[in-house]
Amino acid sequence: MPDEVKSGTARLAYPPSGQALGGLAPSEARFWTGDYYNEGNGQEEIFDKAKEECGVFGVFGHPDAANLSYYGLHALQHRGEESCGICSSEDGTFHYHRGMGLVKEVFDRERLGALKGDRAIGHVRYSTSGSSKLANAQPLVFKYRDGDLAVCTNGNLVNEPVIRRELEEQGSIFQTSSDTEVIAHLIARSPKDLVEAVKDAFARLIGGYAFLIMTKDRLIAACDPNGFRPLVMGRLGDAYIFASETCAFETIGAEYVRDVQPGEILILDKNGLREERFAPMERRAVCAMEYIYFARPDSDINQINLHSSRKRMGRQLALESFVDADIVTGVPDSSISAAIGYAEQTGIPYELGLIKNKYTGRTFIQPSQELREKGVKMKLSAVRKVVEGKRVVMIDDSIVRGTTSLRIVNMLREAGATEVHVRISSPPFMNPCYYGIDTPNPKDLIANTKTVEEIRKAINADSLYFLSKNGLMEAVGGHENEKNRGLCLSCFDHDYPTKVQFELAKATSCSCD
Ligand code: SF4
């Protein structure tokens, strides 16, 4: 497995050309993983989900910074499974390690032990590309005029191609395809001090992003002016902690302080915390898919608990689309909360009609149709004794391509369900995301090309209903006076909160790529 350990003056390292991944030649290194949320590498889809891109974690002022980062990243593993990394700072000297794979695979006692220092930033990454690239694993570490700079991010810059071209015309040479490197160049070229240079760089960016930046004496956290991607701040004793989700705080025993606000930049140094802005808050537009599917149910975003909001989505779905049935079941794990809500609202019993096998682990497969079918069955089973002879309401959080929905409906029918009514706890997913979520080409989004009735037929359901946009906003229950109650709903309504030059923007990539 290619990986790297570096200390001191930092430069990006690359796996030697042609180096094998996990013992396989690069062309053979196709895998899907054992986690429900982020399946596969985008080429051989088994589960039909839009994909989260990344998770970030940071510590400032704790002697066990790297160990805390390890546990924090482990809690954020669902946000990206392809690669991960931690960079620590020991009296201004950076130590970092990055590798391909899960946090528990990439780090061991020895590697963590080498990451000394009282501050650290870490990252888990989901790949949007067909191949696994260590070069794109984060944190990325650069040298600039005042020393070393480590950067990790979650999200996507809509105008990255424009800025990259401009910088190249001015002589910049890029070593990666990463948006993050573009930020580093913007910072490095500025004659101003670091904080002002970072502010100037962020002011040029359009997109959805949460950043952590570490220098020899500072840690900086920032969110885009619309707040697409979540980022929270907490305390552990005297230390400050940052994470993509609050579930990471629970893991390390940190106390939640607050969400980083859109357009805000938080600076930590020897003088403590400075709370500043690099841009006024624009229309707040937190990614609705974080609430629907991506974030862990035990996390809170803007103090709204994900499990509770998903339950409300299920209740709302029941109000909008009651159907007489014998049992309600949810596609595990992310749809269980909504299924419980649907069952509570209708009085139809919630049952475990579908079971996820948690122990499939990382499995190498060939992308043949037969093995894809087996792959689904390895991961998900219908419980025959529960569904046999029953009219089943099957709750799922989204339909992207429609391929998995068909397999699961058929799985329930094969197990003896007499009717399968599908209820989706989000509106039809019709448009690509430009803010850091990996979505297929629009022509592959089933709701973009088919009516609801055509989708129903395509997935072999007896009935099909998608939660309304208003129902979704009501269920999440965000800011009443804000447009869309503070949510981004662009993948449902094509109303993008930022300027998007569609011909230039990368709809299926993210800053992590
Ligand atoms: S377009 Fe959809 S997936 Fe992308 S940020 Fe908006 S709600 Fe989230």
Coordinates of C-alpha atoms and ligand atoms in Angstrom, one line a residue:
M1 CA 0.0 0.0 0.0
P2 CA 1.5 3.3 -1.0
D3 CA 1.8 5.8 1.8
E4 CA 4.2 8.3 3.2
V5 CA 5.6 9.6 6.4
K6 CA 7.3 13.0 6.3
S7 CA 8.7 15.3 8.8
G8 CA 10.3 18.8 8.6
T9 CA 10.2 20.7 5.4
A10 CA 7.3 19.4 3.5
R11 CA 6.8 18.6 -0.1
L12 CA 4.2 16.5 -1.7
A13 CA 5.2 12.9 -2.3
Y14 CA 3.8 10.7 -4.9
P15 CA 3.7 6.9 -5.3
P16 CA 6.4 5.8 -7.7
S17 CA 5.0 5.6 -11.2
G18 CA 3.2 2.3 -11.8
Q19 CA 3.3 1.4 -8.1
A20 CA 0.7 -1.2 -7.2
L21 CA -2.2 -0.5 -4.9
G22 CA -2.9 -3.1 -2.3
G23 CA -0.9 -5.6 -4.2
L24 CA -2.8 -5.0 -7.4
A25 CA -1.8 -3.2 -10.6
P26 CA -3.5 0.2 -10.6
S27 CA -5.9 -0.8 -13.3
E28 CA -7.1 -3.7 -11.1
A29 CA -7.5 -1.8 -7.9
R30 CA -11.2 -1.3 -8.1
F31 CA -12.9 -1.8 -4.8
W32 CA -16.0 -1.1 -3.0
T33 CA -16.0 -0.9 0.8
G34 CA -18.0 -2.2 3.7
D35 CA -19.5 1.1 4.7
Y36 CA -23.0 1.9 3.6
Y37 CA -22.6 5.6 3.0
N38 CA -19.8 5.8 0.4
E39 CA -19.8 2.8 -1.8
G40 CA -17.1 2.2 -4.4
N41 CA -15.0 4.5 -6.4
G42 CA -17.6 6.0 -8.7
Q43 CA -17.0 3.5 -11.5
E44 CA -18.6 0.3 -10.3
E45 CA -21.6 1.5 -8.4
I46 CA -23.4 -1.0 -6.3
F47 CA -25.4 1.3 -4.1
D48 CA -27.2 4.1 -5.9
K49 CA -26.2 7.1 -3.8
A50 CA -24.8 10.5 -4.3
K51 CA -21.5 10.5 -2.6
E52 CA -20.1 12.7 0.2
E53 CA -16.7 14.0 -0.5
C54 CA -14.7 14.6 2.6
G55 CA -14.5 15.2 6.3
V56 CA -12.0 17.4 8.2
F57 CA -10.9 17.5 11.8
G58 CA -8.5 19.8 13.6
V59 CA -7.0 20.3 17.1
F60 CA -5.3 23.3 18.6
G61 CA -3.6 23.2 22.0
H62 CA -3.7 19.5 23.1
P63 CA -0.6 17.3 23.7
D64 CA -2.4 14.3 22.1
A65 CA -3.4 16.2 18.9
A66 CA -2.7 13.4 16.5
N67 CA -4.4 10.7 18.6
L68 CA -7.5 12.9 19.0
S69 CA -7.4 13.4 15.2
Y70 CA -7.3 9.7 14.7
Y71 CA -10.4 9.2 16.7
G72 CA -12.1 12.2 15.2
L73 CA -11.4 11.0 11.7
H74 CA -12.6 7.6 12.6
A75 CA -16.0 9.1 13.6
L76 CA -16.0 10.9 10.2
Q77 CA -15.1 7.9 8.2
H78 CA -18.6 7.8 6.5
R79 CA -17.6 11.1 4.8
G80 CA -14.8 9.5 2.8
E81 CA -13.1 6.1 2.8
E82 CA -10.6 6.2 0.0
S83 CA -7.7 8.0 1.7
C84 CA -6.9 9.9 4.9
G85 CA -4.2 11.8 6.5
I86 CA -3.0 13.8 9.6
C87 CA -0.5 16.6 9.7
S88 CA 0.7 17.7 13.2
S89 CA 2.9 20.6 14.2
E90 CA 5.6 20.3 16.8
D91 CA 7.1 23.7 17.6
G92 CA 6.7 24.7 14.0
T93 CA 8.0 21.4 12.5
F94 CA 5.4 19.5 10.5
H95 CA 5.0 15.8 10.7
Y96 CA 2.5 14.1 8.4
H97 CA 1.3 10.8 7.2
R98 CA -1.2 10.0 4.5
G99 CA -2.3 6.8 2.9
M100 CA -4.9 5.0 0.9
G101 CA -7.6 3.3 2.9
L102 CA -9.6 3.6 6.1
V103 CA -8.3 5.5 9.1
K104 CA -7.8 2.2 11.0
E105 CA -5.8 0.8 8.1
V106 CA -3.6 3.8 7.4
F107 CA -2.6 4.6 11.0
D108 CA -1.1 2.3 13.6
R109 CA 0.6 3.1 16.9
E110 CA 4.0 3.7 15.4
R111 CA 2.7 6.1 12.7
L112 CA 0.6 8.0 15.1
G113 CA 3.5 8.1 17.6
A114 CA 5.6 9.9 15.0
L115 CA 3.0 12.7 14.6
K116 CA 4.1 14.8 17.6
G117 CA 2.9 18.2 18.6
D118 CA 0.0 20.0 20.2
R119 CA -1.9 20.9 17.0
A120 CA -3.0 18.8 14.0
I121 CA -5.4 18.8 11.1
G122 CA -6.7 15.6 9.5
H123 CA -8.9 14.6 6.5
V124 CA -10.8 11.7 5.2
R125 CA -11.5 11.7 1.5
Y126 CA -13.9 10.0 -0.9
S127 CA -12.6 9.7 -4.4
T128 CA -14.6 11.0 -7.3
S129 CA -12.1 9.6 -9.9
G130 CA -11.9 6.1 -11.2
S131 CA -8.4 5.6 -9.9
S132 CA -7.1 5.9 -6.4
K133 CA -4.6 8.7 -6.0
L134 CA -2.3 9.2 -3.0
A135 CA -1.3 12.5 -4.4
N136 CA -4.8 13.8 -3.8
A137 CA -4.9 12.5 -0.2
Q138 CA -5.0 15.4 2.3
P139 CA -3.9 17.3 4.2
L140 CA -1.8 18.8 1.4
V141 CA 1.4 20.3 2.7
F142 CA 3.2 23.2 0.9
K143 CA 6.2 25.4 1.5
Y144 CA 5.6 29.1 1.3
R145 CA 7.7 32.1 2.2
D146 CA 7.0 31.9 6.0
G147 CA 7.4 28.2 6.4
D148 CA 5.1 25.2 5.9
L149 CA 1.4 25.3 5.2
A150 CA -1.0 22.4 5.6
V151 CA -4.5 22.6 4.1
C152 CA -7.5 20.3 4.1
T153 CA -10.9 21.0 2.8
N154 CA -14.4 19.6 2.2
G155 CA -16.3 20.9 -0.8
N156 CA -15.9 22.2 -4.3
L157 CA -14.9 25.5 -5.9
V158 CA -17.1 26.4 -8.8
N159 CA -14.6 28.9 -10.2
E160 CA -11.5 26.8 -9.7
P161 CA -10.8 26.3 -13.4
V162 CA -10.9 30.1 -14.0
I163 CA -8.5 30.9 -11.1
R164 CA -6.2 28.0 -12.0
R165 CA -5.9 29.2 -15.6
E166 CA -5.2 32.8 -14.4
L167 CA -2.5 31.6 -12.1
E168 CA -0.9 29.4 -14.7
E169 CA -0.8 32.4 -17.1
Q170 CA 1.0 34.2 -14.3
G171 CA 3.6 31.5 -14.0
S172 CA 2.3 29.1 -11.3
I173 CA 3.1 25.5 -11.8
F174 CA 0.7 23.0 -10.3
Q175 CA 1.6 19.5 -9.0
T176 CA -1.9 18.2 -8.5
S177 CA -5.3 18.5 -9.9
S178 CA -6.5 19.6 -6.5
D179 CA -8.5 22.7 -5.9
T180 CA -6.8 22.9 -2.6
E181 CA -3.5 23.6 -4.3
V182 CA -5.1 26.6 -6.0
I183 CA -5.9 28.0 -2.6
A184 CA -2.3 27.5 -1.5
H185 CA -1.0 29.3 -4.6
L186 CA -3.4 32.2 -4.0
I187 CA -2.1 32.5 -0.4
A188 CA 1.5 32.1 -1.3
R189 CA 1.4 34.8 -4.0
S190 CA -0.1 37.4 -1.7
P191 CA 2.3 40.0 -0.2
K192 CA 0.1 40.4 2.8
D193 CA 0.4 38.6 6.2
L194 CA -1.0 35.1 6.4
V195 CA -4.5 35.9 7.7
E196 CA -5.1 38.7 5.2
A197 CA -3.7 36.6 2.4
V198 CA -6.1 33.8 3.4
K199 CA -9.0 36.2 3.5
D200 CA -8.1 37.6 0.1
A201 CA -7.9 34.0 -1.3
F202 CA -11.3 33.0 0.1
A203 CA -12.9 36.2 -1.2
R204 CA -12.0 35.0 -4.7
L205 CA -13.6 31.6 -4.3
I206 CA -17.1 30.7 -5.4
G207 CA -18.4 27.3 -4.2
G208 CA -19.2 25.2 -1.1
Y209 CA -16.3 24.6 1.2
A210 CA -15.1 24.2 4.7
F211 CA -11.3 24.7 5.2
L212 CA -8.7 24.0 7.9
I213 CA -5.3 25.6 7.4
M214 CA -2.4 25.1 9.7
T215 CA 0.9 27.0 9.8
K216 CA 3.8 26.8 12.3
D217 CA 1.9 29.1 14.7
R218 CA -1.7 29.2 13.6
L219 CA -4.8 27.1 12.9
I220 CA -7.4 28.7 10.7
A221 CA -11.0 27.5 10.1
A222 CA -13.4 28.9 7.5
C223 CA -16.7 28.3 5.8
D224 CA -17.9 29.5 2.4
P225 CA -20.4 32.5 2.5
N226 CA -23.4 30.3 1.9
G227 CA -22.4 27.7 4.5
F228 CA -23.0 24.7 2.2
R229 CA -20.7 22.3 4.1
P230 CA -20.9 21.9 7.9
L231 CA -18.1 22.8 10.2
V232 CA -18.3 22.9 14.0
M233 CA -16.1 24.2 16.8
G234 CA -15.8 22.5 20.2
R235 CA -13.6 22.6 23.3
L236 CA -11.7 19.8 25.1
G237 CA -10.3 21.3 28.2
D238 CA -8.3 24.3 27.0
A239 CA -7.9 22.9 23.5
Y240 CA -10.0 23.9 20.5
I241 CA -11.4 21.2 18.2
F242 CA -12.9 21.6 14.7
A243 CA -14.8 18.9 12.9
S244 CA -17.1 18.4 9.9
E245 CA -19.7 16.9 12.2
T246 CA -20.5 16.9 15.9
C247 CA -20.4 13.1 16.1
A248 CA -16.6 13.5 16.2
F249 CA -16.9 15.5 19.4
E250 CA -18.8 12.8 21.1
T251 CA -16.0 10.3 20.2
I252 CA -13.3 12.3 21.9
G253 CA -15.4 13.8 24.7
A254 CA -15.3 17.3 23.4
E255 CA -17.9 19.9 24.1
Y256 CA -19.8 21.5 21.2
V257 CA -19.4 25.3 21.2
R258 CA -21.0 26.4 17.9
D259 CA -21.2 26.0 14.1
V260 CA -18.7 28.0 12.1
Q261 CA -20.9 30.6 10.4
P262 CA -21.0 31.2 6.6
G263 CA -18.3 33.6 5.5
E264 CA -16.6 33.3 8.9
I265 CA -12.8 32.8 9.5
L266 CA -11.6 31.7 12.9
I267 CA -8.0 32.1 13.8
L268 CA -6.2 30.4 16.6
D269 CA -2.7 31.3 17.8
K270 CA -0.8 31.9 21.0
N271 CA -3.1 34.8 21.8
G272 CA -6.3 32.6 21.6
L273 CA -9.3 32.7 19.3
R274 CA -10.1 35.5 16.9
E275 CA -13.5 35.5 15.2
E276 CA -13.5 37.4 11.9
R277 CA -15.2 37.4 8.6
F278 CA -13.7 37.3 5.1
A279 CA -17.2 37.9 3.5
P280 CA -20.7 38.9 4.6
M281 CA -23.0 36.0 4.9
E282 CA -24.9 35.5 1.7
R283 CA -28.0 33.5 1.4
R284 CA -27.6 30.6 3.8
A285 CA -27.7 27.4 1.9
V286 CA -26.7 24.4 4.0
C287 CA -26.7 21.3 1.8
A288 CA -30.1 19.6 2.2
M289 CA -28.5 16.2 1.5
E290 CA -26.5 16.5 4.7
Y291 CA -29.8 16.4 6.5
I292 CA -31.3 13.8 4.3
Y293 CA -28.5 11.3 4.0
F294 CA -24.9 12.2 4.4
A295 CA -24.3 13.2 8.0
R296 CA -24.4 10.7 10.8
P297 CA -27.8 10.5 12.6
D298 CA -26.1 11.3 15.9
S299 CA -24.7 14.6 14.5
D300 CA -26.3 18.0 14.7
I301 CA -26.0 20.6 12.0
N302 CA -26.9 24.2 13.2
Q303 CA -28.2 22.4 16.4
I304 CA -30.7 20.3 14.5
N305 CA -30.2 16.6 15.2
L306 CA -30.1 14.5 12.0
H307 CA -32.0 11.5 13.4
S308 CA -34.8 13.8 14.6
S309 CA -35.0 15.7 11.3
R310 CA -35.0 12.4 9.3
K311 CA -37.8 11.1 11.5
R312 CA -39.8 14.3 10.8
M313 CA -39.2 13.7 7.1
G314 CA -40.7 10.3 7.5
R315 CA -43.7 11.7 9.4
Q316 CA -44.2 14.3 6.7
L317 CA -43.9 11.7 4.0
A318 CA -46.7 9.8 5.7
L319 CA -48.9 12.9 5.8
E320 CA -48.3 13.4 2.1
S321 CA -48.5 9.9 0.8
F322 CA -50.3 7.4 3.2
V323 CA -50.7 3.9 1.8
D324 CA -52.4 1.1 3.6
A325 CA -49.8 -1.6 4.4
D326 CA -48.8 -4.2 6.9
I327 CA -45.3 -3.1 7.7
V328 CA -42.9 -0.2 7.2
T329 CA -39.2 -0.9 6.6
G330 CA -36.2 1.4 5.9
V331 CA -33.2 0.7 3.7
P332 CA -30.4 0.5 6.2
D333 CA -28.8 2.5 7.7
S334 CA -29.5 6.0 6.5
S335 CA -33.3 5.5 5.9
I336 CA -34.2 3.9 9.2
S337 CA -34.9 7.2 11.0
A338 CA -37.3 8.3 8.3
A339 CA -38.9 4.8 8.3
I340 CA -39.5 5.1 12.1
G341 CA -41.1 8.5 11.5
Y342 CA -43.4 7.1 8.8
A343 CA -44.4 4.2 11.1
E344 CA -45.1 6.5 14.0
Q345 CA -47.3 8.8 11.9
T346 CA -49.3 6.0 10.3
G347 CA -49.5 3.5 13.1
I348 CA -48.2 0.8 10.7
P349 CA -45.6 -1.2 12.6
Y350 CA -41.9 -0.6 11.8
E351 CA -40.1 -3.8 11.1
L352 CA -36.6 -4.9 10.2
G353 CA -37.5 -6.1 6.7
L354 CA -34.1 -5.4 5.4
I355 CA -30.8 -6.2 7.1
K356 CA -27.4 -4.8 6.3
N357 CA -24.4 -7.1 6.7
K358 CA -21.9 -5.0 8.5
Y359 CA -19.1 -7.4 8.0
T360 CA -18.5 -7.5 4.3
G361 CA -15.5 -5.3 4.6
R362 CA -13.4 -4.2 1.7
T363 CA -14.0 -6.5 -1.2
F364 CA -12.4 -6.6 -4.6
I365 CA -14.8 -7.3 -7.4
Q366 CA -15.0 -7.3 -11.1
P367 CA -17.6 -4.9 -12.5
S368 CA -19.7 -7.7 -14.0
Q369 CA -23.5 -7.5 -13.7
E370 CA -23.6 -10.9 -11.9
L371 CA -21.1 -9.8 -9.3
R372 CA -22.9 -6.5 -8.7
E373 CA -26.0 -8.4 -7.9
K374 CA -24.1 -10.6 -5.5
G375 CA -22.5 -7.5 -4.1
V376 CA -25.9 -6.1 -3.2
K377 CA -26.9 -9.4 -1.6
M378 CA -23.7 -9.6 0.4
K379 CA -24.5 -6.2 1.9
L380 CA -28.3 -6.3 2.2
S381 CA -30.8 -9.1 2.8
A382 CA -34.6 -9.2 3.0
V383 CA -35.9 -10.9 6.1
R384 CA -38.2 -13.5 4.7
K385 CA -40.1 -14.3 7.9
V386 CA -40.8 -10.6 8.3
V387 CA -41.9 -9.6 4.8
E388 CA -43.5 -12.9 3.5
G389 CA -47.1 -12.3 2.7
K390 CA -46.9 -8.7 3.8
R391 CA -47.7 -5.4 2.1
V392 CA -44.5 -3.5 2.6
V393 CA -43.8 0.3 2.7
M394 CA -40.1 0.6 1.9
I395 CA -38.6 4.0 2.9
D396 CA -35.4 5.2 1.1
D397 CA -33.7 8.5 1.4
S398 CA -33.1 9.2 -2.3
I399 CA -33.1 7.7 -5.7
V400 CA -30.1 8.7 -7.9
R401 CA -29.9 6.3 -10.8
G402 CA -32.7 3.9 -9.8
T403 CA -30.6 0.8 -10.2
T404 CA -30.4 -0.1 -6.5
S405 CA -34.0 0.6 -5.8
L406 CA -35.0 -2.0 -8.4
R407 CA -32.8 -4.6 -6.8
I408 CA -34.1 -3.9 -3.3
V409 CA -37.8 -4.0 -4.4
N410 CA -37.1 -7.2 -6.2
M411 CA -35.3 -8.6 -3.2
L412 CA -38.4 -7.9 -1.1
R413 CA -40.7 -9.5 -3.7
E414 CA -38.4 -12.6 -3.9
A415 CA -38.7 -12.8 -0.1
G416 CA -42.5 -13.0 -0.4
A417 CA -43.7 -9.4 -0.1
T418 CA -47.1 -9.1 -1.8
E419 CA -46.9 -5.4 -2.4
V420 CA -43.9 -3.0 -2.2
H421 CA -44.7 0.7 -1.9
V422 CA -41.7 2.9 -2.1
R423 CA -41.5 6.2 -0.3
I424 CA -38.5 8.6 -0.7
S425 CA -37.7 11.1 2.0
S426 CA -36.4 13.7 -0.4
P427 CA -37.7 15.3 -3.6
P428 CA -36.6 13.9 -7.0
F429 CA -32.9 14.3 -7.4
M430 CA -32.7 15.9 -10.9
N431 CA -29.7 18.2 -11.1
P432 CA -25.9 17.9 -10.5
C433 CA -24.2 19.3 -7.5
Y434 CA -21.5 21.9 -7.8
Y435 CA -20.8 22.2 -4.1
G436 CA -18.8 19.1 -3.2
I437 CA -21.1 16.2 -3.7
D438 CA -20.3 13.6 -6.3
T439 CA -23.3 13.2 -8.6
P440 CA -23.5 11.3 -11.9
N441 CA -23.9 12.9 -15.3
P442 CA -27.4 14.5 -15.4
K443 CA -28.5 12.0 -18.1
D444 CA -27.9 9.2 -15.6
L445 CA -30.1 10.8 -12.9
I446 CA -33.3 8.9 -13.3
A447 CA -35.6 11.8 -12.1
N448 CA -34.0 14.0 -14.8
T449 CA -35.2 11.8 -17.6
K450 CA -38.3 10.0 -16.3
T451 CA -41.6 11.0 -14.7
V452 CA -42.5 9.6 -11.2
E453 CA -44.8 7.1 -12.9
E454 CA -42.0 6.0 -15.2
I455 CA -39.6 5.7 -12.3
R456 CA -42.2 3.6 -10.4
K457 CA -42.3 1.2 -13.4
A458 CA -38.5 1.2 -13.7
I459 CA -38.0 0.1 -10.1
N460 CA -41.0 -2.4 -10.1
A461 CA -42.8 -0.7 -7.2
D462 CA -46.6 -0.9 -6.6
S463 CA -46.5 2.8 -5.8
L464 CA -43.9 5.6 -5.5
Y465 CA -43.9 9.0 -3.8
F466 CA -41.2 11.6 -3.2
L467 CA -41.3 14.0 -0.3
S468 CA -42.3 17.5 -1.4
K469 CA -39.8 20.4 -1.3
N470 CA -42.0 22.2 1.2
G471 CA -42.3 19.1 3.3
L472 CA -38.6 18.7 3.4
M473 CA -38.0 22.3 4.5
E474 CA -40.7 21.9 7.1
A475 CA -39.2 18.7 8.4
V476 CA -35.7 20.0 8.7
G477 CA -37.1 23.1 10.5
G478 CA -34.3 25.6 9.8
H479 CA -34.4 29.4 9.8
E480 CA -38.0 30.5 9.0
N481 CA -37.2 33.8 7.6
E482 CA -34.5 32.7 5.2
K483 CA -35.0 31.5 1.6
N484 CA -35.6 27.7 1.5
R485 CA -35.3 27.9 5.3
G486 CA -31.6 28.2 4.9
L487 CA -31.2 25.1 2.8
C488 CA -29.6 24.5 -0.6
L489 CA -32.1 22.5 -2.7
S490 CA -30.4 22.9 -6.1
C491 CA -30.3 19.2 -6.9
F492 CA -34.0 19.2 -6.6
D493 CA -35.0 22.6 -8.1
H494 CA -32.0 23.9 -10.2
D495 CA -32.0 27.1 -8.2
Y496 CA -28.2 27.3 -7.5
P497 CA -27.4 29.8 -4.7
T498 CA -24.1 30.9 -6.3
K499 CA -23.2 32.0 -9.8
V500 CA -22.3 28.9 -11.7
Q501 CA -20.6 28.9 -15.1
F502 CA -22.0 25.6 -16.1
E503 CA -19.7 25.1 -19.1
L504 CA -16.7 25.5 -16.8
A505 CA -17.8 24.2 -13.4
K506 CA -16.9 20.6 -12.4
A507 CA -20.2 19.1 -11.4
T508 CA -18.8 15.8 -10.3
S509 CA -15.7 16.7 -8.6
C510 CA -14.7 18.4 -5.4
S511 CA -11.8 20.4 -3.8
C512 CA -10.5 17.2 -2.5
D513 CA -9.9 15.8 -5.9
Ligands
SF4_1 S1 -26.9 20.8 -4.9 FE1 -27.8 19.2 -3.6 S2 -26.1 17.9 -2.9 FE2 -25.3 19.9 -3.7 S3 -25.1 21.2 -1.9 FE3 -27.1 21.6 -2.8 S4 -28.5 20.2 -1.7 FE4 -26.4 19.5 -1.4

